[in-house]
Every structure is written in structure tokens, then in C-alpha cells.
Short mmCIF file of C-alpha atoms in Angstrom, two decimals:
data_model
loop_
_atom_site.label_atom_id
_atom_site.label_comp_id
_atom_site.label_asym_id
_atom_site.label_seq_id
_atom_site.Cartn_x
_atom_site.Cartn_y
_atom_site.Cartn_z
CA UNK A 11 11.42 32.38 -5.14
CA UNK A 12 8.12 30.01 -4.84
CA UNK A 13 7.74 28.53 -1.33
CA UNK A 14 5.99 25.54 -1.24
CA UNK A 15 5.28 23.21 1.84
CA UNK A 16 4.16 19.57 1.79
CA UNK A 17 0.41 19.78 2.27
CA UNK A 18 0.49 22.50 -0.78
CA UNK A 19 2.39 20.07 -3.04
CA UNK A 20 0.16 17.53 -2.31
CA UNK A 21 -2.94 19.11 -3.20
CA UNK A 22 -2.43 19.54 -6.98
CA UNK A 23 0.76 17.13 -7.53
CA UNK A 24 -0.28 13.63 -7.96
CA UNK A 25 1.29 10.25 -8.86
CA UNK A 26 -0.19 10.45 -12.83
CA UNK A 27 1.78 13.26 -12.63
CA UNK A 28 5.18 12.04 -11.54
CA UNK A 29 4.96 8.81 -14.07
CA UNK A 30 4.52 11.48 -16.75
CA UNK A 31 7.30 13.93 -15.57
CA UNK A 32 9.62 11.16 -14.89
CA UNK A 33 9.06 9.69 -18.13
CA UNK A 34 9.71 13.07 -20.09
CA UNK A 35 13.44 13.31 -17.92
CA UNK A 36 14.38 10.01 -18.83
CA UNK A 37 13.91 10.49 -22.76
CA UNK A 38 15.76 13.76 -22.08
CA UNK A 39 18.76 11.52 -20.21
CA UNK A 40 18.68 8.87 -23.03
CA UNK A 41 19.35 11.87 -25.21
CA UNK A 42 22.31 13.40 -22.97
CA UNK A 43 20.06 16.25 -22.01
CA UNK A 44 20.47 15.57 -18.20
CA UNK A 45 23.37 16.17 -16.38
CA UNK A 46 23.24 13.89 -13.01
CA UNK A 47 27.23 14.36 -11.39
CA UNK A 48 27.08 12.20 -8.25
CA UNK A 49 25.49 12.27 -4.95
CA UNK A 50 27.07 12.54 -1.71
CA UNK A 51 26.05 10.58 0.83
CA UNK A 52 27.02 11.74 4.66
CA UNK A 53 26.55 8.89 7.33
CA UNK A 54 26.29 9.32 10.91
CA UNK A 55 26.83 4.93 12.07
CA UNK A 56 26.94 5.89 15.52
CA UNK A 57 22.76 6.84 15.54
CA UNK A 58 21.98 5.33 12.45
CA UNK A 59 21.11 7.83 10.09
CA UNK A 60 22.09 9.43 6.97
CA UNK A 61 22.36 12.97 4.82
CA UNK A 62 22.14 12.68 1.31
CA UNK A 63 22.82 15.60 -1.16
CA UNK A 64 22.09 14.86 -4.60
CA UNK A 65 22.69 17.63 -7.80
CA UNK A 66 21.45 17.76 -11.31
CA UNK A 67 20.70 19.70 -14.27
CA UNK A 68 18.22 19.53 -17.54
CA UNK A 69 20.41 21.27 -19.65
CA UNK A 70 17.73 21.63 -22.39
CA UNK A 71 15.13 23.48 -20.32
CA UNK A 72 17.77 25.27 -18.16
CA UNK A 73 16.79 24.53 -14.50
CA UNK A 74 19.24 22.80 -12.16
CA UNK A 75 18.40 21.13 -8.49
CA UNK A 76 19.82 19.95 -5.34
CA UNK A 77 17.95 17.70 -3.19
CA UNK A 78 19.08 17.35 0.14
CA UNK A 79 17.43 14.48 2.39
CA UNK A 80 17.50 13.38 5.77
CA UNK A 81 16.73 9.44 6.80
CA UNK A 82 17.01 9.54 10.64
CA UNK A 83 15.11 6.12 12.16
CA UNK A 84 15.00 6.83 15.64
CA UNK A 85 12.85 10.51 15.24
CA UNK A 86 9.62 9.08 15.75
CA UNK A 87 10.70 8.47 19.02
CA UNK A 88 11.03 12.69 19.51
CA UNK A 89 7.54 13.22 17.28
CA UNK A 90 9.55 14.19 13.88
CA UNK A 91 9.16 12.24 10.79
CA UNK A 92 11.68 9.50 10.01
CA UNK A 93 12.93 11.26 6.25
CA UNK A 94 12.92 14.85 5.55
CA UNK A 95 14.14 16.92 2.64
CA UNK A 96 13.66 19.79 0.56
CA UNK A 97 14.59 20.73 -3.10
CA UNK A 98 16.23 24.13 -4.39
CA UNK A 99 15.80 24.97 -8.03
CA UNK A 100 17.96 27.84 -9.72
CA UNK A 101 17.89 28.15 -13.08
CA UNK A 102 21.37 27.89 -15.00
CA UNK A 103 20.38 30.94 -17.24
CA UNK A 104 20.73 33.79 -14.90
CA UNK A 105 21.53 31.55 -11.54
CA UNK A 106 18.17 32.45 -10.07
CA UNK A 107 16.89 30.26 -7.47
CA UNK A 108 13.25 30.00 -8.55
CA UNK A 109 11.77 27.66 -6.12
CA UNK A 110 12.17 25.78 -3.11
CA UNK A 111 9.82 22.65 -1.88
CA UNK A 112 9.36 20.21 0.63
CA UNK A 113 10.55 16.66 -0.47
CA UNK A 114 9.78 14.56 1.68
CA UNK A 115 6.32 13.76 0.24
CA UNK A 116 8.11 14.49 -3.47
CA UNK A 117 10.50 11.86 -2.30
CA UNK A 118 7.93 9.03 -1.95
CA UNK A 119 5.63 9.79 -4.70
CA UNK A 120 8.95 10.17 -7.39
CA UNK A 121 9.70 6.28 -6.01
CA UNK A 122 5.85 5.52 -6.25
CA UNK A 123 6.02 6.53 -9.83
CA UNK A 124 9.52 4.89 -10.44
CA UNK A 125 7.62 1.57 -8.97
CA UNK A 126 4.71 2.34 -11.50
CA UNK A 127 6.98 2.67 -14.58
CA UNK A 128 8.91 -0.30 -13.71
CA UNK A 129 5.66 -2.36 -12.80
CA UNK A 130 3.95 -1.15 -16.46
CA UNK A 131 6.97 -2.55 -18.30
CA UNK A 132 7.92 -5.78 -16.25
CA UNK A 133 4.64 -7.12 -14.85
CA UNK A 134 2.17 -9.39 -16.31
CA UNK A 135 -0.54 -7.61 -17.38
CA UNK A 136 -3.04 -9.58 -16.12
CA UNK A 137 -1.58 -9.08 -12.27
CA UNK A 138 -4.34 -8.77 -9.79
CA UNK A 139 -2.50 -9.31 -6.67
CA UNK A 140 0.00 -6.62 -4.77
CA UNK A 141 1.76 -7.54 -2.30
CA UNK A 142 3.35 -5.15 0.27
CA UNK A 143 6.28 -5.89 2.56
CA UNK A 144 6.79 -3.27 4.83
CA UNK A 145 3.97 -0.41 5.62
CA UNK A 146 5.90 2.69 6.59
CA UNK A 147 6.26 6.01 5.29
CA UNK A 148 7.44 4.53 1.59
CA UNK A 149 4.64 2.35 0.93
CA UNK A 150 1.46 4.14 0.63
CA UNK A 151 2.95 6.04 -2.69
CA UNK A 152 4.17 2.76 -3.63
CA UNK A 153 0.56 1.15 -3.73
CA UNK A 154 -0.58 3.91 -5.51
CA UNK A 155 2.04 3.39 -8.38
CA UNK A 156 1.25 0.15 -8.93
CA UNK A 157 -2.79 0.85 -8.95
CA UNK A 158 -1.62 3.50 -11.56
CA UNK A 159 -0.61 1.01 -14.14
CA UNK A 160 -2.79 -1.98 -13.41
CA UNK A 161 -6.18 -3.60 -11.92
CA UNK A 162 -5.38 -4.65 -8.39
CA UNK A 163 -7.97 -6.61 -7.05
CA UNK A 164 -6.47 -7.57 -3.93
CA UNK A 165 -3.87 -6.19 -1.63
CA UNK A 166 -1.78 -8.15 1.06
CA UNK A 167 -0.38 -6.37 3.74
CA UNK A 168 3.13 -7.83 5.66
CA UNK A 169 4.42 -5.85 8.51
CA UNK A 170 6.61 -7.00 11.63
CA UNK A 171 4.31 -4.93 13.78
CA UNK A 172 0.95 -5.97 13.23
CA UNK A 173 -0.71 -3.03 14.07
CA UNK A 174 0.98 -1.17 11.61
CA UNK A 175 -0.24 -2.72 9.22
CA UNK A 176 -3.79 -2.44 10.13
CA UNK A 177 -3.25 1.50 10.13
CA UNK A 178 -1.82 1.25 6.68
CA UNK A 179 -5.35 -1.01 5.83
CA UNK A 180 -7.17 1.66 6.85
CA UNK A 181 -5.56 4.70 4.89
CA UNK A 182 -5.80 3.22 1.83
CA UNK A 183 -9.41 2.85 2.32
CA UNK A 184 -9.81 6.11 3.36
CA UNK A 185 -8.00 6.90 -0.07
CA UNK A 186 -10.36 5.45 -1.97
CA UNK A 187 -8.93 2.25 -2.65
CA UNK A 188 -11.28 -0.45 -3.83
CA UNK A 189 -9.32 -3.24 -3.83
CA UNK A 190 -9.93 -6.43 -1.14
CA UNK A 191 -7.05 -5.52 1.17
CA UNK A 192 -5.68 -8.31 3.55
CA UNK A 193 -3.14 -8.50 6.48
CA UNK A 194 -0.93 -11.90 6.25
CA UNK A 195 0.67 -13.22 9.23
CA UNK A 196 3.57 -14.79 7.66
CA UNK A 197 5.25 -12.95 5.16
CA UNK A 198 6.07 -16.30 3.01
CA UNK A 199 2.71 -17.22 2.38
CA UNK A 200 1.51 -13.03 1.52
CA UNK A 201 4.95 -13.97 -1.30
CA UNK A 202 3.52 -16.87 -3.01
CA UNK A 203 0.08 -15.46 -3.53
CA UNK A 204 1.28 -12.56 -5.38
CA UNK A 205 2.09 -11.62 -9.28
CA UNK A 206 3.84 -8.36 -7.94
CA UNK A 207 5.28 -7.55 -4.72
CA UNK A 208 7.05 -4.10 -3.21
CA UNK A 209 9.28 -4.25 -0.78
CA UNK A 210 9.58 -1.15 1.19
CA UNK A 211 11.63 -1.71 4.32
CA UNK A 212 15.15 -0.48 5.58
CA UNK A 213 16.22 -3.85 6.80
CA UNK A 214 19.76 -5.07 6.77
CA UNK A 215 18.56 -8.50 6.18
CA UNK A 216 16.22 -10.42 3.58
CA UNK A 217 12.59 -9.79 4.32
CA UNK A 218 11.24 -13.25 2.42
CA UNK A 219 12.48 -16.04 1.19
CA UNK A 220 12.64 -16.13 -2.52
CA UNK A 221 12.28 -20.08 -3.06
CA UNK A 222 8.11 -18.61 -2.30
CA UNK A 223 7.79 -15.85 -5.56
CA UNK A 224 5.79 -18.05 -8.21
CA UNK A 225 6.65 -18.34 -12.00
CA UNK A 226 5.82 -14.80 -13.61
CA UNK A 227 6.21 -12.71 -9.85
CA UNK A 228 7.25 -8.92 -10.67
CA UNK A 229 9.30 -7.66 -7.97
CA UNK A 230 9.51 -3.93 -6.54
CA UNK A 231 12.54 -3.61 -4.23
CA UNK A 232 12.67 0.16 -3.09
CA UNK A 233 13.56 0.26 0.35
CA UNK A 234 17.21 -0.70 0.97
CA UNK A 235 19.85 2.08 0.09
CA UNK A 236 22.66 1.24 1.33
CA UNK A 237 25.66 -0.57 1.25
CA UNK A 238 24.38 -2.78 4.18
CA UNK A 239 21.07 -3.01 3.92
CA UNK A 240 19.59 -6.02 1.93
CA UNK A 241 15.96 -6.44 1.88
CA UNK A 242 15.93 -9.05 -1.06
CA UNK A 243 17.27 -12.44 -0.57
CA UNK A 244 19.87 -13.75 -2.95
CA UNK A 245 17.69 -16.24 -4.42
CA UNK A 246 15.37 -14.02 -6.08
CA UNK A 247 18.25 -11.85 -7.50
CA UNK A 248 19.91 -15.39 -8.82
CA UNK A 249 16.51 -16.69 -9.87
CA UNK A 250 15.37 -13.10 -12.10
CA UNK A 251 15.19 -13.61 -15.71
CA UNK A 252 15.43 -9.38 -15.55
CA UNK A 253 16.83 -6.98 -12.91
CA UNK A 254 16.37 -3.33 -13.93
CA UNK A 255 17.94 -1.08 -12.02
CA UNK A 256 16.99 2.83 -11.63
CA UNK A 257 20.74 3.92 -11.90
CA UNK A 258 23.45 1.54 -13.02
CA UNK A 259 25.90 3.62 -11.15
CA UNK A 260 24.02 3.94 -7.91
CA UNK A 261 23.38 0.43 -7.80
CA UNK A 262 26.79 -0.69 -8.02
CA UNK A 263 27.76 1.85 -4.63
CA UNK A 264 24.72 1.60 -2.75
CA UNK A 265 22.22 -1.57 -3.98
CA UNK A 266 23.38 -3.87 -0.96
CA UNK A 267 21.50 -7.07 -1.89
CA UNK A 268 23.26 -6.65 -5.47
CA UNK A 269 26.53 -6.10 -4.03
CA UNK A 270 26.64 -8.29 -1.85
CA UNK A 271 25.26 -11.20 -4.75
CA UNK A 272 28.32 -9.74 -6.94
CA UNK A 273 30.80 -10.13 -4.13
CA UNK A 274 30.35 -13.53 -3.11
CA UNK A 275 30.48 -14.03 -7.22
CA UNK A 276 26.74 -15.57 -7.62
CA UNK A 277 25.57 -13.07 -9.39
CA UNK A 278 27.38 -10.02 -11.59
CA UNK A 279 26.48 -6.20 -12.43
CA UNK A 280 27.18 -7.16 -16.34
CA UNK A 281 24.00 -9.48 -15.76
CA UNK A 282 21.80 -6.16 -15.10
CA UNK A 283 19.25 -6.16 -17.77
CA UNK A 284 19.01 -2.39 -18.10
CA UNK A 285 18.08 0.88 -16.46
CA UNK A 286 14.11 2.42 -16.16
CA UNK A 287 15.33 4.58 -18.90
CA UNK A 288 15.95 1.71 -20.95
CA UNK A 289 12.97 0.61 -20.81
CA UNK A 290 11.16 4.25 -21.26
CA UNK A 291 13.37 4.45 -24.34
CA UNK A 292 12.88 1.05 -26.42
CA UNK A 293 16.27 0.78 -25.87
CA UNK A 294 15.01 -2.92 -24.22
CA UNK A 295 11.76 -4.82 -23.77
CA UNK A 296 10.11 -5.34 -20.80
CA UNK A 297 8.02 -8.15 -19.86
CA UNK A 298 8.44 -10.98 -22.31
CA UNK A 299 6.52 -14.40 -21.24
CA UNK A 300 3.97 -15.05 -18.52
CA UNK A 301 6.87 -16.93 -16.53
CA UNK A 302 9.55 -14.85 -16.39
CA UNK A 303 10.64 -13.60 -12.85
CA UNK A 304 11.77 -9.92 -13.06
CA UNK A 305 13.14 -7.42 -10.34
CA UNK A 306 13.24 -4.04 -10.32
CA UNK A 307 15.93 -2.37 -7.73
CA UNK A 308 15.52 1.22 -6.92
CA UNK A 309 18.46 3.64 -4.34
CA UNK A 310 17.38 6.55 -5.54
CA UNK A 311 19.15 9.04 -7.91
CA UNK A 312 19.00 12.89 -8.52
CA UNK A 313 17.23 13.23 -12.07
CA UNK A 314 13.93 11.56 -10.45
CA UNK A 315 14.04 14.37 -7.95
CA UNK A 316 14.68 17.15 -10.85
CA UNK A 317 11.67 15.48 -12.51
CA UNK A 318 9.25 15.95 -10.00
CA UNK A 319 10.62 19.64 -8.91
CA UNK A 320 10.54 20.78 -12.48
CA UNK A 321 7.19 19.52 -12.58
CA UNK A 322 5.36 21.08 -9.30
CA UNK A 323 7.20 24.45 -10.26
CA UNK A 324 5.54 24.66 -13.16
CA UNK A 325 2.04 23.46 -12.00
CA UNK A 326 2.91 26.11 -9.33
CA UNK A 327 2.86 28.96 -11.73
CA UNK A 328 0.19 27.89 -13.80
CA UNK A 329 -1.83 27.46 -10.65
CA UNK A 330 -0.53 30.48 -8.34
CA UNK A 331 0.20 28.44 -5.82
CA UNK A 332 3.12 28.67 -3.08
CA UNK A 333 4.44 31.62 -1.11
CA UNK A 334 6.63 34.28 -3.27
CA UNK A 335 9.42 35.70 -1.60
CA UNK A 336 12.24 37.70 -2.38
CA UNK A 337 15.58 36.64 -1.66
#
């Protein structure tokens, strides 16, 4: 078994990377190559956190995983990270367990390249201005999607705590990226400058007010995973000419702003547009005027986690990295 901790993952696993692995497991799901059986999802309401264990299997290249994650908001507070997680993968030939990683970093940089796929297909290309709601420990990867898959000339930062924000300003220069980055004040007026916007946050209620997104706005909604959580506002879910969802049946259990738009009967699941694999496949267009609206709603499902794992494994080998052990 390959050992393999964050920092090493992170050193020769990068977001081209996940776009392109991601991409090859969708085709492989479009074909009924994937096996994805549900995840399980363990909450503990009375500190606010969650356990999530989520199985699947590529059946054509033999390798299963299991992805177990941790989302616990008050561990700052005791100087651990809010999410942590790791991956096991055991090959369905011989039952094997071949490697097992960190995820946490896997975790972000799998949504950063689900953001990136999503943004290719649905944005304008012309789009020059990101904006970011939310600067936690989901956003950074999510900047870097976008600046995967277009020219980003300017940045705009939105964070509750201002200082946050500034931090986040900073890393992404220190990254390398070139782009004019600013801080807004008001998160309205950081929404109606920009032609694509990701929202990473964990709040239970709308972060913006969708009456603000201009004609042709791209929207990235990653954060909220949960039933009760609803980080987009029901205007901009009423007001999308597309909603693609990562996973149609993860969506319906767990996409709160989507539920909740279905429940009070403004809005309906039949109206979803298509999943990323639709979109990977032909299967539907993306993008289709310069005015068009579109919305892109991301909870998180198991094949984007066997994606990435299958991937790092194999750079792993080629590149002798990781700690062997016997087990």
C-alpha cells in the first residue's frame, strides 16, 4: 500500500490534472463504466458537524474507493482544520488495497476542477471578471478552476470577515496570480460586476441577492451541502435559463437551495438542465447566447473522488512517490 500525505499530493497533483481525470470518469459513467451506490451521510446537529462516507467503483479499470470526510466548523477553534478526509483504494481484482491518501486537499481541488468544467461549458467566453463569495478553505482551488478555463482579469473578493479576505488576496498573489484582485464591501455590488461568480460558503441562508447577477452571469454554487443550508437565493435559481447539477440524485437529497425552490413549488427538479457529465458527453450544450443566466450546483458525489484517487495513484507510481507499506 502507497501512503501519501497532503503536502506530497500536492506537489505533483495539480488542478489541469483533476479537469482531465474527472473528465475521463465521466465519459466512463456516461458509458455505465462507473458504479457510484450511495453515500452515507452521518450528522452530529448537536455540534454542527458531519461524517460523510462515500463508495465507488470503475469497473473497467478495476479499482474501487471509499472516501470518508469530516466537515467539523468549530475545529479551528482547537487548531485542526475545519474538513478532513482520506481515500482507500483496493482494487476489485484481487481485493488489494493499493493506496491510501489524504483528501482533504483532493477534496477541494476535485470541486476546483468540477467548477472549471462547469465554468468551460456554461460561461461566456469572453468573462473577465470572477467573483468570489466566501474565502475559506474551498475557495482558493475554486479560483484556480476558473483561471484554468478562462482569462480572468480581475478578481473580487466578498467575505463577512474582512480580514479574511485580505489573507485570501494575498495567497493568490503569492500563487502567482496575475489578475487585479479587489476586496468589495458589499457583497451586492462585487454580484453585479461579475460574468461568473463562486460561491463557496456553508451558510444556511442566501449569501446575495439575485435581482444583482447581470444578463449572461455564470454561477458556481459549491458550498452548501446540505439539506439546510442554502447559499443561493431563490431568485437566481427561478431566473437560470440552465442549472446543471453535478449529481441529479445528490441534488435532490442534499442541494438545499433546490429543495427548498421545489418545495415551495417555484421551481422543479424536472427543470434541471442536465448533469456535468452531460455536458462532458454532448449529451447537451452548454452556453448558448451571451444573455443567458446559468447555474451550476455542486454537493459532492463519490466518482469525483475516484477520479482524482485513481489519478494521484498512478502519478504516484510513475513518479515513486509516497510511503510503501505492507499491510
Amino acid at each position: 500500500m502507497i501512503i501519501l500525505n497532503e503536502k506530497e499530493i500536492s506537489s505533483f497533483y495539480t488542478i489541469d490534472d483533476a479537469i482531465q481525470d474527472i473528465k475521463k470518469t465521466l465519459t466512463a459513467k456516461e458509458q455505465g463504466k462507473v458504479q457510484a451506490p450511495h453515500r452515507t451521510v452521518l450528522e452530529f446537529s448537536d455540534i454542527n458537524s458531519t461524517s460523510i462516507y462515500m463508495p465507488s467503483a470503475d469497473l473497467d479499470n478495476k479499482v474501487a474507493a471509499v472516501k470518508v470526510v469530516t466537515i467539523f466548523p468549530s475545529n479551528p477553534e482547537k487548531g485542526l482544520p475545519t474538513t478532513q478526509g482520506i481515500i482507500l483504494l483496493t482494487s476489485t481484482e484481487n481485493g488489494e488495497h493499493l493506496s491510501m491518501m489524504n483528501a482533504s486537499y483532493l477534496t477541494r481541488l476535485r470541486t476546483g476542477a468540477m467548477t472549471a468544467i462547469a465554468t468551460d461549458y456554461l460561461s461566456k467566453e469572453s468573462a473577465e471578471i470572477l467573483t468570489v463569495i466566501g474565502t475559506g478553505a474551498m475557495a482558493f482551488e475554486q479560483v484556480l478552476g476558473v483561471l484554468a478555463v478562462r482569462n480572468i482579469k480581475e478578481v473580487v473578493l466578498y467575505n463577512r470577515t474582512k480580514e479574511r479576505a485580505a489573507a485570501f488576496s494575498q495567497r493568490l498573489k503569492e500563487n502567482g496570480v496575475d489578475a487585479t484582485i479587489y476586496i468589495a464591501e458589499d457583497v451586492n455590488s462585487a454580484v453585479c460586476r461579475a460574468d461568473i461568480i463562486c460561491c463557496a460558503t456553508k451558510s444556511t441562508e442566501p449569501v446575495f441577492d439575485g435581482t444583482f447577477i447581470k444578463p449572461g452571469t455564470h454561477v458556481n454554487g459549491v458550498g452548501s451541502y446540505l439539506p439546510h443550508m442554502h447559499e443561493i437565493d431563490s431568485t437566481t435559481i427561478v431566473t437560470a435559463s440552465k442549472i446543471v447539477v453535478d449529481d441529479l440524485h445528490g441534488a435532490t437529497e442534499e442541494a438545499g437551495e433546490l429543495m427548498d425552490a421545489s418545495e415551495k413549488g417555484i421551481w422543479s427538479f424536472h427543470q434541471v438542465y442536465g448533469e456535468l457529465q452531460d455536458l462532458v458527453s454532448g449529451k447537451v450544450s452548454g452556453r448558448e447566447n451571451e444573455e443567458e443566466i446559468t447555474f451550476f450546483k455542486s454537493v459532492g458525489a463519490s466518482y469525483y473522488d475516484l477520479a482524482v484517487a485513481k489519478g494521484v495513484y498512478q502519478q504516484s507510481l510513475n513518479l515513486g512517490k509516497g510511503l510503501s507499506l505492507e499491510v
